[in-house]
Amino acid sequence: MKLLTHNMLTSHVKGVTKGYPLLIKATEVKVSEVEFNPQFVSRMIPKLEWSALVQAAEEVGHLNDLPTELLPDYENNEEFLRKVHRVLLEVEVLEGSLRCPESGREFPISRGIPNMLLNEDEA
Amino acid sequence: ILSLSRTEEGNSQFTVTMGATVPTGFEHCAAEEVREKLGAEAKISKDRGRIYFQMSSDSLPLVHQLRSVDNLFVVVKEYVDYQFKDSKEETLKDLQDLASKLPWTNPLEVWKLNNVLKKRRWRRRGANVSRPNPSSDGAKEGTQEGAADTETQSLEAEPEQPGRVEEDYEDNQGQQDKGSAETGAEGTPGVLKFRVTCNRAGDKHSFTSNEAARDFGGAVQEFFQWKADMTKFDVEVLLNIHNNEVVIGVALTEESLHRRNISHFGPTTLRSTLAYGMLRLCKPQVSDVIIDPMCGTGAIPLEGALEWKHSYYLAGDNNDQAVNRTVNNVAHIHRKRQEKGCGPWGLPIDTVQWNLCRLPLKTASVDIIITDMPFGKRMGSKKRNWDLYPSCLREMARVCRPGTGKAVLLTQDKKCFAKALSRMGGLWRKSHTVWVNIGGLHAGVYLLKRVASAFGETPEDTDERRDPRGAETAGEEKEEN
């Protein structure tokens, strides 16, 4: 699971209103190499929840020096965009779980795949 | 005479007419791709699913980069209005006489060039790479893979295509074919093996395709002194007859080229060429978030991640086998790319296990939804589709960005789909439909635009949500067959 994916995932257990962001517990993380496209990153940033991204990066131990607040004029800041690129696309959680912040329900992550299926009584 | 010397300027390159088979319904898409990548204008044949274009023999490597094309061939001769004689005897005799009169030289030259390209590719790959078969991947990936692999169908022979790094994959049978091609292609006096494949359509012919193939093939054999071999052939001669249009060609690709990205098949794996066509329809933009909520083996998102890398792909399915196969297919492509060593190998694609009627995604977070929806006959059942389609469409509308969002949905169950869609006017607007043929079944690819209204404000949304249990069991039964 890449952190860009995590930024879009939310808990949808019945009755939950604040199911975002899911809390990450990672037991195995890997870093891959993905081609850097500055346009992709700068256009993706407005679609993200920045604080959730920072929190996720910290939870998987890859915060490094990613700023907690978005830098102004980030579109032209290549160094910054590269950091964001790494965190969005290159850091992957292979094993672990996602926890709903409201209900505590855990969704397992195995082989990089988060299993978000609900049981009958939760749906 | 058939020299391959490419250092001799002027003499060695010439113009040829190429033919290509494409998924029916996507001929225009393929023609566009030809225009973009080769700068050539393609003609769409009356015989659906075929396009023709002219190019320089030098452009052969480029041709293999086409993503919308299933099979490629060089045209030897085209008759727009062939005059068939009345009797079967005379007609077949005419075909026999034809063999020695056709302009074979240049097309066979292209065939040879193509073999050289294939061999170069294969040699380069063979030197770097050991060839694991799909089941051995299981050893590395963990115990869960064992179960998934026993279900995996064996890979069909897939030849390499020069020019496109990402496309290689396991090719056990291909090794044999290449072996036999080597004796002939090297220009040594080895005897070439060939076969004739005849496709005939039309109700006024006095002969069958078998008869035409047999008699024409016999004459070809006489003329070239080749050996006929139905299975291990070097040259495949094509005789395509569609009413009065007759095209003779030499094949450049072997059959079943469609599944180029997929090494782990599922029961209904979509052709990569069809996936490409569907993706082209929705024109992925930079930073678009594109999901396939019923991804099966991941054919569509994977094709997208390879061809439109500037977007982000989320492949999802509720079924264990499907998500495992998807992850295996992605891992396979990643490995190939790593082995090439041509820069960053990772692709912008991720996999999630989810129920499509209860997507675990934030509202309005997705730009494009693209998927192959369960067919009544191939998978699932028509009754289930009645319940599934409205829930799907509603949930897809929720996650899709109002105003700018799009959906590209392939379905055979047109009646059910149309009915479900008719109740969604406040959420989805039909933009365009392409009619396609999937293994004999007629299906539609619907391009929908997400209406600009926010979810929760239209009458459709305020309806009670359908029993998610009903939708979930429908989803689980998807892989039953």
XYZ file of C-alpha atoms in Angstrom:
604
model
C 0.000 0.000 0.000
C 1.459 3.321 -1.053
C 0.851 6.381 1.069
C -0.978 8.073 -1.793
C -3.523 5.264 -1.596
C -3.696 5.595 2.166
C -4.523 9.269 1.765
C -7.744 8.331 -0.040
C -8.789 5.378 2.103
C -11.396 5.785 4.777
C -13.205 3.530 7.204
C -16.781 2.826 6.176
C -17.916 0.754 9.129
C -21.609 1.352 9.823
C -22.278 4.328 12.017
C -18.769 5.737 11.782
C -18.606 9.408 10.852
C -14.930 10.114 11.491
C -13.251 7.181 9.784
C -10.379 9.192 8.363
C -7.458 9.044 8.382
C -6.822 5.395 9.106
C -4.009 4.825 11.584
C -1.149 2.791 10.149
C 0.681 0.056 11.945
C 3.471 -1.182 9.696
C 5.531 -4.301 10.369
C 7.155 -4.383 6.936
C 7.857 -1.389 4.741
C 9.706 -1.261 1.459
C 10.936 1.565 -0.725
C 10.838 1.253 -4.508
C 11.980 3.489 -7.379
C 9.335 5.311 -9.319
C 10.034 7.846 -12.028
C 9.784 11.407 -10.719
C 7.312 13.637 -12.527
C 7.156 17.116 -10.931
C 3.882 17.967 -12.660
C 2.253 14.854 -11.280
C 3.311 15.752 -7.756
C 2.394 19.412 -7.870
C -1.049 18.664 -9.319
C -1.670 15.884 -6.835
C -0.905 18.005 -3.773
C -4.189 19.976 -3.881
C -6.078 16.664 -3.973
C -4.400 15.444 -0.776
C -5.008 15.848 2.928
C -1.580 17.170 3.789
C -1.729 16.542 7.532
C -2.864 12.963 6.951
C 0.099 12.419 4.636
C 2.550 13.761 7.181
C 1.019 11.622 9.918
C 1.164 8.528 7.696
C 4.787 9.163 6.765
C 5.637 9.423 10.425
C 3.757 6.237 11.308
C 5.788 4.239 8.788
C 9.071 5.826 9.817
C 9.651 7.809 6.655
C 8.866 11.329 7.699
C 12.506 12.438 7.300
C 12.392 16.173 6.733
C 8.991 16.420 5.117
C 7.502 19.728 6.345
C 4.357 19.524 8.502
C 2.892 22.499 6.681
C 2.731 22.869 2.933
C 5.381 25.203 1.581
C 4.121 28.224 -0.327
C 5.033 28.221 -4.021
C 5.737 24.480 -3.859
C 5.099 24.082 -7.599
C 8.555 25.426 -8.334
C 10.391 23.822 -5.466
C 11.922 20.706 -6.968
C 13.627 19.572 -3.794
C 10.336 19.694 -1.954
C 8.465 17.970 -4.765
C 11.005 15.147 -4.757
C 10.436 14.575 -1.050
C 6.707 14.457 -1.620
C 7.163 12.113 -4.586
C 9.093 9.674 -2.432
C 6.537 9.624 0.308
C 3.544 9.367 -2.031
C 4.777 6.768 -4.490
C 7.938 5.062 -3.304
C 7.251 4.122 0.301
C 5.042 1.035 0.553
C 3.564 -0.820 3.494
C 3.795 -4.543 2.767
C 2.605 -5.961 6.081
C 0.666 -4.352 8.895
C -2.780 -2.959 9.469
C -5.006 0.089 9.227
C -7.124 1.084 12.197
C -10.342 3.023 12.098
C -9.823 6.038 14.397
C -13.410 5.941 15.624
C -14.395 2.278 15.935
C -10.940 0.766 16.418
C -11.683 -1.829 13.755
C -8.482 -3.126 12.158
C -8.063 -3.788 8.446
C -5.093 -6.070 7.745
C -2.452 -5.310 5.119
C -0.818 -8.356 3.586
C 1.513 -8.542 0.558
C 0.915 -4.836 0.169
C -2.862 -5.299 -0.151
C -5.112 -3.684 2.464
C -8.218 -5.807 3.001
C -11.083 -3.360 3.457
C -13.905 -5.917 3.289
C -16.455 -5.591 6.071
C -18.322 -8.357 7.838
C -22.080 -8.496 7.411
C -22.777 -6.848 10.720
C -20.438 -3.960 10.086
C -21.769 -2.942 6.708
C 18.239 -11.587 -53.652
C 16.586 -11.344 -50.275
C 19.518 -9.565 -48.736
C 19.223 -7.880 -45.389
C 22.035 -5.439 -45.761
C 20.820 -2.319 -44.025
C 24.005 -0.435 -44.569
C 23.197 -0.004 -48.245
C 21.275 3.245 -48.219
C 18.390 3.647 -50.563
C 18.119 0.051 -51.692
C 17.282 -1.536 -48.382
C 14.250 0.443 -47.291
C 10.959 0.410 -49.120
C 7.300 1.079 -48.548
C 4.982 -1.690 -47.447
C 1.312 -1.921 -46.653
C 0.657 -3.265 -43.180
C -2.513 -4.785 -41.874
C -3.521 -5.062 -38.250
C -6.365 -6.725 -36.403
C -7.813 -4.686 -33.575
C -10.732 -5.174 -31.169
C -13.898 -4.462 -33.143
C -15.274 -1.086 -32.163
C -11.827 0.371 -31.588
C -10.711 0.724 -35.193
C -10.688 4.519 -34.941
C -8.694 4.379 -31.731
C -6.116 2.176 -33.443
C -6.027 4.485 -36.476
C -5.356 7.409 -34.125
C -2.520 5.552 -32.480
C -1.004 4.733 -35.880
C -1.205 8.395 -36.824
C 0.428 9.430 -33.554
C 3.226 6.893 -33.427
C 3.951 6.275 -37.096
C 2.675 9.397 -38.802
C 0.681 7.190 -41.172
C -2.974 7.461 -42.177
C -4.819 4.227 -41.573
C -7.686 2.918 -43.615
C -10.410 1.038 -41.804
C -11.467 -2.108 -43.585
C -15.110 -2.977 -44.288
C -14.202 -6.255 -42.672
C -14.541 -5.078 -39.098
C -11.633 -5.221 -36.753
C -8.970 -4.525 -39.387
C -7.015 -1.466 -40.348
C -4.430 -0.925 -43.067
C -1.651 1.619 -43.361
C 1.504 2.215 -45.349
C 4.904 2.624 -43.844
C 8.589 2.393 -44.578
C 10.168 -0.989 -43.837
C 12.502 0.922 -41.511
C 9.595 1.636 -39.193
C 9.126 -1.983 -38.261
C 10.351 -1.606 -34.662
C 7.902 1.263 -34.157
C 5.021 -0.846 -35.335
C 5.584 -3.270 -32.498
C 5.030 -0.457 -30.024
C 1.408 -0.128 -31.022
C -0.796 -0.945 -28.038
C -4.173 -1.117 -29.747
C -3.218 -3.844 -32.184
C -3.797 -7.571 -31.633
C -2.101 -9.013 -34.694
C 0.106 -7.570 -37.412
C 0.668 -8.703 -40.961
C 2.288 -7.436 -44.161
C -0.016 -7.178 -47.134
C 1.161 -9.073 -50.194
C -1.763 -8.023 -52.338
C -5.196 -6.547 -51.882
C -8.091 -7.057 -54.259
C -10.882 -4.629 -53.578
C -13.283 -6.309 -55.938
C -12.116 -9.809 -56.746
C -14.164 -11.546 -59.413
C -14.907 -15.048 -58.244
C -15.840 -17.530 -60.932
C -19.182 -19.246 -60.629
C -18.075 -22.810 -60.068
C -16.077 -24.004 -57.110
C -13.605 -25.767 -59.378
C -12.800 -22.682 -61.409
C -12.609 -20.453 -58.348
C -10.156 -22.721 -56.599
C -8.095 -23.075 -59.775
C -7.896 -19.271 -59.956
C -6.620 -19.128 -56.401
C -3.998 -21.718 -57.197
C -2.844 -19.745 -60.228
C -2.633 -16.653 -58.110
C 0.142 -18.004 -55.884
C 2.926 -17.703 -58.432
C 1.850 -14.254 -59.628
C 1.858 -12.368 -56.339
C 4.506 -9.801 -55.370
C 6.049 -11.822 -52.543
C 9.525 -10.299 -52.462
C 9.071 -7.197 -50.331
C 6.598 -8.710 -47.869
C 8.939 -11.636 -47.273
C 11.761 -9.171 -46.801
C 9.741 -7.545 -44.010
C 9.043 -10.963 -42.542
C 12.777 -11.618 -42.420
C 13.473 -8.230 -40.854
C 10.861 -8.999 -38.268
C 12.561 -12.281 -37.380
C 15.880 -10.515 -36.969
C 14.247 -8.049 -34.595
C 12.647 -10.859 -32.641
C 15.890 -12.781 -32.367
C 17.929 -9.781 -31.294
C 15.438 -9.107 -28.567
C 15.386 -12.692 -27.449
C 19.147 -13.044 -27.392
C 19.576 -9.893 -25.370
C 17.005 -11.047 -22.926
C 18.290 -14.609 -22.784
C 21.750 -13.390 -21.831
C 20.553 -11.417 -18.809
C 17.648 -13.324 -17.537
C 16.938 -16.740 -16.181
C 13.392 -17.736 -16.939
C 11.360 -18.414 -13.845
C 7.916 -19.796 -14.504
C 4.955 -18.354 -12.605
C 4.854 -21.046 -9.944
C 8.426 -20.470 -8.849
C 7.537 -16.910 -7.918
C 5.512 -18.462 -5.155
C 8.617 -19.520 -3.312
C 9.688 -15.960 -2.842
C 6.377 -14.327 -2.188
C 5.060 -16.304 0.719
C 2.664 -19.125 1.408
C -0.486 -17.403 0.239
C 0.782 -17.625 -3.317
C 0.540 -21.417 -3.315
C -3.234 -21.371 -3.395
C -3.391 -18.707 -6.064
C -0.953 -20.550 -8.304
C -2.819 -23.803 -8.503
C -5.665 -21.892 -10.086
C -3.410 -20.110 -12.524
C -3.889 -21.147 -16.106
C -0.773 -21.911 -18.088
C 0.624 -19.116 -20.148
C -0.039 -19.183 -23.860
C 2.887 -18.718 -26.223
C 3.617 -15.027 -26.358
C 6.394 -13.837 -28.657
C 8.499 -10.865 -27.728
C 7.919 -7.562 -29.342
C 10.960 -5.504 -30.080
C 10.961 -1.882 -29.036
C 8.785 -2.108 -25.945
C 10.716 -2.841 -22.831
C 7.841 -3.716 -20.538
C 6.182 -6.317 -22.671
C 8.311 -9.424 -22.324
C 7.043 -12.366 -20.472
C 7.403 -16.114 -20.102
C 7.588 -17.853 -23.406
C 8.194 -21.572 -23.128
C 6.484 -22.628 -26.293
C 7.943 -19.702 -28.121
C 11.376 -21.203 -27.731
C 10.471 -24.054 -30.022
C 8.990 -21.795 -32.664
C 12.024 -19.600 -32.675
C 14.153 -22.697 -33.084
C 12.487 -23.667 -36.299
C 12.506 -20.110 -37.582
C 16.243 -19.921 -37.207
C 16.989 -22.525 -39.846
C 15.093 -20.651 -42.479
C 15.614 -17.055 -41.488
C 19.390 -17.119 -41.530
C 19.351 -17.325 -45.277
C 20.872 -20.794 -45.341
C 19.331 -23.241 -47.776
C 17.180 -24.656 -44.950
C 13.628 -25.350 -46.031
C 11.051 -23.015 -44.593
C 7.902 -24.381 -43.040
C 4.626 -22.627 -43.610
C 0.913 -22.794 -43.277
C -2.018 -20.929 -44.795
C -4.784 -19.525 -42.621
C -7.943 -18.582 -44.430
C -10.697 -16.372 -43.004
C -13.751 -16.264 -45.170
C -16.913 -14.226 -44.708
C -19.748 -13.783 -47.164
C -22.699 -15.786 -48.414
C -21.992 -15.868 -52.125
C -18.848 -17.981 -52.120
C -18.879 -21.418 -53.699
C -16.082 -22.736 -51.474
C -15.162 -23.091 -47.837
C -12.206 -21.521 -46.084
C -10.628 -24.968 -45.699
C -10.805 -25.618 -49.402
C -9.323 -22.236 -50.225
C -6.523 -22.701 -47.690
C -5.782 -26.151 -48.985
C -5.635 -25.283 -52.670
C -3.934 -21.938 -52.300
C -1.526 -23.536 -49.849
C -0.733 -26.293 -52.304
C 0.181 -23.768 -54.968
C 2.320 -21.755 -52.515
C 4.144 -24.919 -51.622
C 4.821 -25.683 -55.287
C 6.057 -22.195 -55.954
C 8.433 -21.819 -53.002
C 9.195 -25.488 -52.373
C 8.421 -24.876 -48.693
C 7.165 -27.564 -46.348
C 3.658 -27.403 -44.985
C 3.412 -27.639 -41.209
C 0.290 -26.680 -39.295
C 1.932 -26.222 -35.925
C 5.650 -25.492 -36.233
C 5.644 -23.077 -39.108
C 8.029 -20.260 -39.912
C 5.804 -18.388 -42.318
C 2.087 -17.956 -41.859
C 0.348 -16.900 -45.036
C -3.006 -15.212 -44.526
C -5.837 -15.434 -47.013
C -8.607 -13.098 -45.890
C -11.781 -13.112 -47.923
C -14.625 -10.797 -47.029
C -17.282 -10.844 -49.757
C -15.349 -9.494 -52.748
C -12.452 -8.123 -50.796
C -9.477 -10.481 -50.859
C -6.289 -9.746 -48.967
C -3.223 -11.968 -48.989
C -0.719 -11.319 -46.260
C 2.180 -12.688 -44.252
C 1.739 -12.700 -40.481
C 4.275 -10.911 -38.309
C 2.816 -11.875 -34.975
C 1.672 -15.170 -33.637
C -1.821 -15.708 -32.296
C -2.879 -14.754 -28.807
C -0.892 -11.573 -28.548
C -3.665 -10.007 -26.534
C -2.519 -10.781 -23.046
C 0.863 -9.135 -23.203
C 1.025 -7.759 -19.668
C -0.592 -10.679 -17.938
C 1.360 -13.671 -16.675
C -1.242 -14.792 -14.168
C -4.543 -15.343 -15.915
C -7.985 -15.467 -14.438
C -11.199 -16.860 -15.878
C -12.071 -13.732 -17.829
C -8.864 -11.784 -18.326
C -9.458 -8.846 -20.595
C -7.376 -8.356 -23.738
C -4.709 -5.742 -23.185
C -5.581 -4.215 -26.541
C -9.152 -3.735 -25.369
C -7.948 -2.301 -22.071
C -5.808 0.122 -24.061
C -8.765 1.181 -26.188
C -10.898 1.827 -23.115
C -8.154 3.889 -21.488
C -7.686 5.960 -24.620
C -11.384 6.775 -24.543
C -11.069 8.461 -21.172
C -7.790 10.274 -21.956
C -5.921 10.000 -18.630
C -4.492 13.368 -17.581
C -1.552 14.186 -15.336
C -2.337 13.320 -11.698
C -5.686 11.719 -12.522
C -6.678 9.142 -9.913
C -8.021 6.171 -11.884
C -9.671 3.186 -10.264
C -10.817 -0.189 -11.519
C -13.179 -1.376 -8.782
C -13.644 -4.872 -10.350
C -10.127 -5.358 -11.592
C -9.994 -9.160 -11.931
C -6.366 -9.827 -12.876
C -5.585 -6.111 -13.185
C -5.361 -5.919 -16.979
C -6.799 -2.407 -17.239
C -4.879 -0.611 -14.458
C -1.675 -2.315 -15.518
C -2.051 -1.220 -19.132
C -2.762 2.283 -17.871
C 0.261 2.358 -15.572
C 2.495 1.335 -18.478
C 1.080 3.585 -21.140
C -0.108 6.676 -19.205
C 2.381 6.838 -16.380
C 1.428 10.342 -15.398
C -1.758 9.139 -13.706
C -2.293 6.986 -10.607
C -4.018 3.597 -10.716
C -5.894 1.779 -7.981
C -6.876 -1.792 -8.774
C -9.540 -3.245 -6.508
C -11.606 -6.395 -6.233
C -13.471 -8.216 -3.483
C -12.134 -11.616 -4.468
C -8.966 -13.087 -2.877
C -7.744 -14.729 -6.054
C -8.297 -11.629 -8.109
C -6.262 -9.331 -5.858
C -3.518 -11.922 -5.569
C -3.343 -12.335 -9.321
C -3.274 -8.598 -9.777
C -0.399 -8.222 -7.355
C 1.422 -11.088 -9.080
C 0.979 -9.498 -12.474
C 2.255 -6.156 -11.226
C 5.196 -7.828 -9.488
C 6.001 -9.690 -12.678
C 6.143 -6.510 -14.724
C 8.213 -4.821 -12.024
C 10.711 -7.660 -12.119
C 11.027 -7.424 -15.882
C 11.625 -3.715 -15.672
C 14.208 -4.176 -12.951
C 16.022 -6.729 -15.075
C 16.202 -4.314 -17.980
C 17.890 -1.829 -15.710
C 16.530 1.125 -17.660
C 15.916 3.499 -14.770
C 13.130 3.577 -12.156
C 11.142 0.374 -12.458
C 8.235 1.122 -10.124
C 4.810 1.841 -11.602
C 2.119 4.160 -10.224
C -0.269 1.368 -9.326
C -1.636 -0.092 -6.102
C -4.061 -2.874 -5.181
C -6.811 -2.919 -2.538
C -9.298 -5.581 -1.567
C -12.732 -3.967 -1.341
C -16.414 -4.339 -2.035
C -17.370 -2.172 -4.962
C -20.727 -1.270 -3.489
C -19.063 0.052 -0.316
C -15.838 1.600 -1.531
C -13.494 2.591 1.283
C -12.647 5.819 -0.500
C -13.374 9.408 0.345
C -16.229 11.064 -1.491
C -15.174 12.844 -4.701
C -11.585 11.548 -4.523
C -11.447 9.748 -7.887
C -11.147 11.212 -11.389
C -11.842 8.172 -13.558
C -13.526 4.835 -12.985
C -12.775 2.247 -15.634
C -13.838 -1.350 -15.482
C -15.069 -4.517 -17.153
C -18.415 -5.196 -15.454
C -19.522 -8.779 -14.839
C -21.316 -10.244 -17.806
C -24.487 -12.204 -17.236
C -23.199 -15.225 -19.132
C -19.457 -15.197 -18.612
C -19.538 -14.417 -14.939
C -22.156 -13.778 -12.280
C -25.760 -14.011 -13.323
C -28.276 -11.725 -14.972
C -30.451 -11.667 -11.875
C -27.587 -10.430 -9.746
C -26.817 -7.725 -12.233
C -30.261 -6.170 -11.693
C -29.280 -5.471 -8.088
C -25.610 -4.882 -8.655
C -25.695 -2.237 -11.348
C -27.693 0.450 -9.548
C -25.624 0.064 -6.365
C -22.415 0.164 -8.380
C -23.395 3.224 -10.301
C -24.407 5.052 -7.181
C -21.261 4.222 -5.241
C -19.118 5.050 -8.238
C -20.887 8.399 -8.470
C -20.118 9.063 -4.834
C -16.372 8.597 -5.148
C -16.121 10.285 -8.530
C -15.350 14.015 -8.742
C -18.469 15.926 -9.783
C -18.235 17.835 -13.047
C -14.827 16.603 -14.183
C -15.084 12.901 -13.339
C -15.660 10.161 -15.911
C -16.457 6.480 -16.078
C -15.681 3.979 -18.841
C -17.666 0.802 -18.305
C -17.651 -2.369 -20.371
C -20.696 -4.589 -20.100
C -22.521 -7.193 -22.095
C -25.709 -6.823 -20.107
C -26.838 -3.785 -22.068
C -30.512 -3.918 -21.112
C -29.870 -4.108 -17.408
C -27.217 -1.467 -17.581
C -29.359 0.916 -19.622
C -32.184 0.523 -17.146
C -29.938 1.198 -14.174
C -28.422 4.197 -15.927
C -31.803 5.680 -16.823
C -32.464 6.204 -13.119
C -29.166 7.993 -12.598
C -29.655 11.093 -14.687
C -28.778 13.341 -11.786
C -25.401 11.650 -11.326
C -24.275 10.290 -14.711
C -24.658 11.547 -18.239
C -23.993 9.215 -21.207
C -21.320 10.682 -23.450
C -20.377 8.015 -25.959
C -20.785 4.269 -26.586
C -18.495 1.870 -28.471
C -19.855 -1.508 -29.488
C -17.355 -4.333 -29.193
C -17.130 -8.047 -29.680
C -15.728 -10.099 -26.803
C -15.223 -13.716 -27.722
C -18.409 -13.751 -29.736
C -20.446 -11.786 -27.222
C -21.614 -8.319 -28.158
C -20.830 -5.803 -25.490
C -20.845 -2.051 -25.050
C -18.202 0.304 -23.714
C -20.030 3.238 -22.168
C -18.292 6.533 -21.558
C -20.108 8.455 -18.834
C -19.565 11.930 -17.460
C -20.144 12.677 -13.799
C -22.768 15.394 -13.462
C -21.589 18.469 -11.554
C -23.971 17.998 -8.631
C -22.480 16.896 -5.321
C -23.487 13.477 -4.044
C -26.350 13.519 -1.572
C -28.274 16.247 -3.308
C -30.099 14.365 -6.041
C -33.280 12.297 -5.603
C -31.366 9.099 -6.466
C -29.082 9.477 -3.461
C -31.801 9.973 -0.934
C -33.244 6.539 -1.740
C -32.628 3.945 0.912
C -29.347 2.182 0.220
C -29.816 -1.315 -1.159
C -29.150 -4.196 1.215
C -25.349 -4.385 1.111
C -25.551 -8.074 1.973
C -27.285 -8.768 -1.321
C -24.646 -6.841 -3.201
C -21.801 -8.524 -1.328
C -22.881 -12.066 -2.081
C -23.315 -11.047 -5.695
C -19.736 -9.838 -5.648
C -18.436 -13.023 -4.039
C -20.078 -15.205 -6.628
C -18.242 -13.395 -9.339
C -15.387 -15.867 -9.569
C -17.547 -18.951 -9.169
C -17.386 -20.135 -12.757
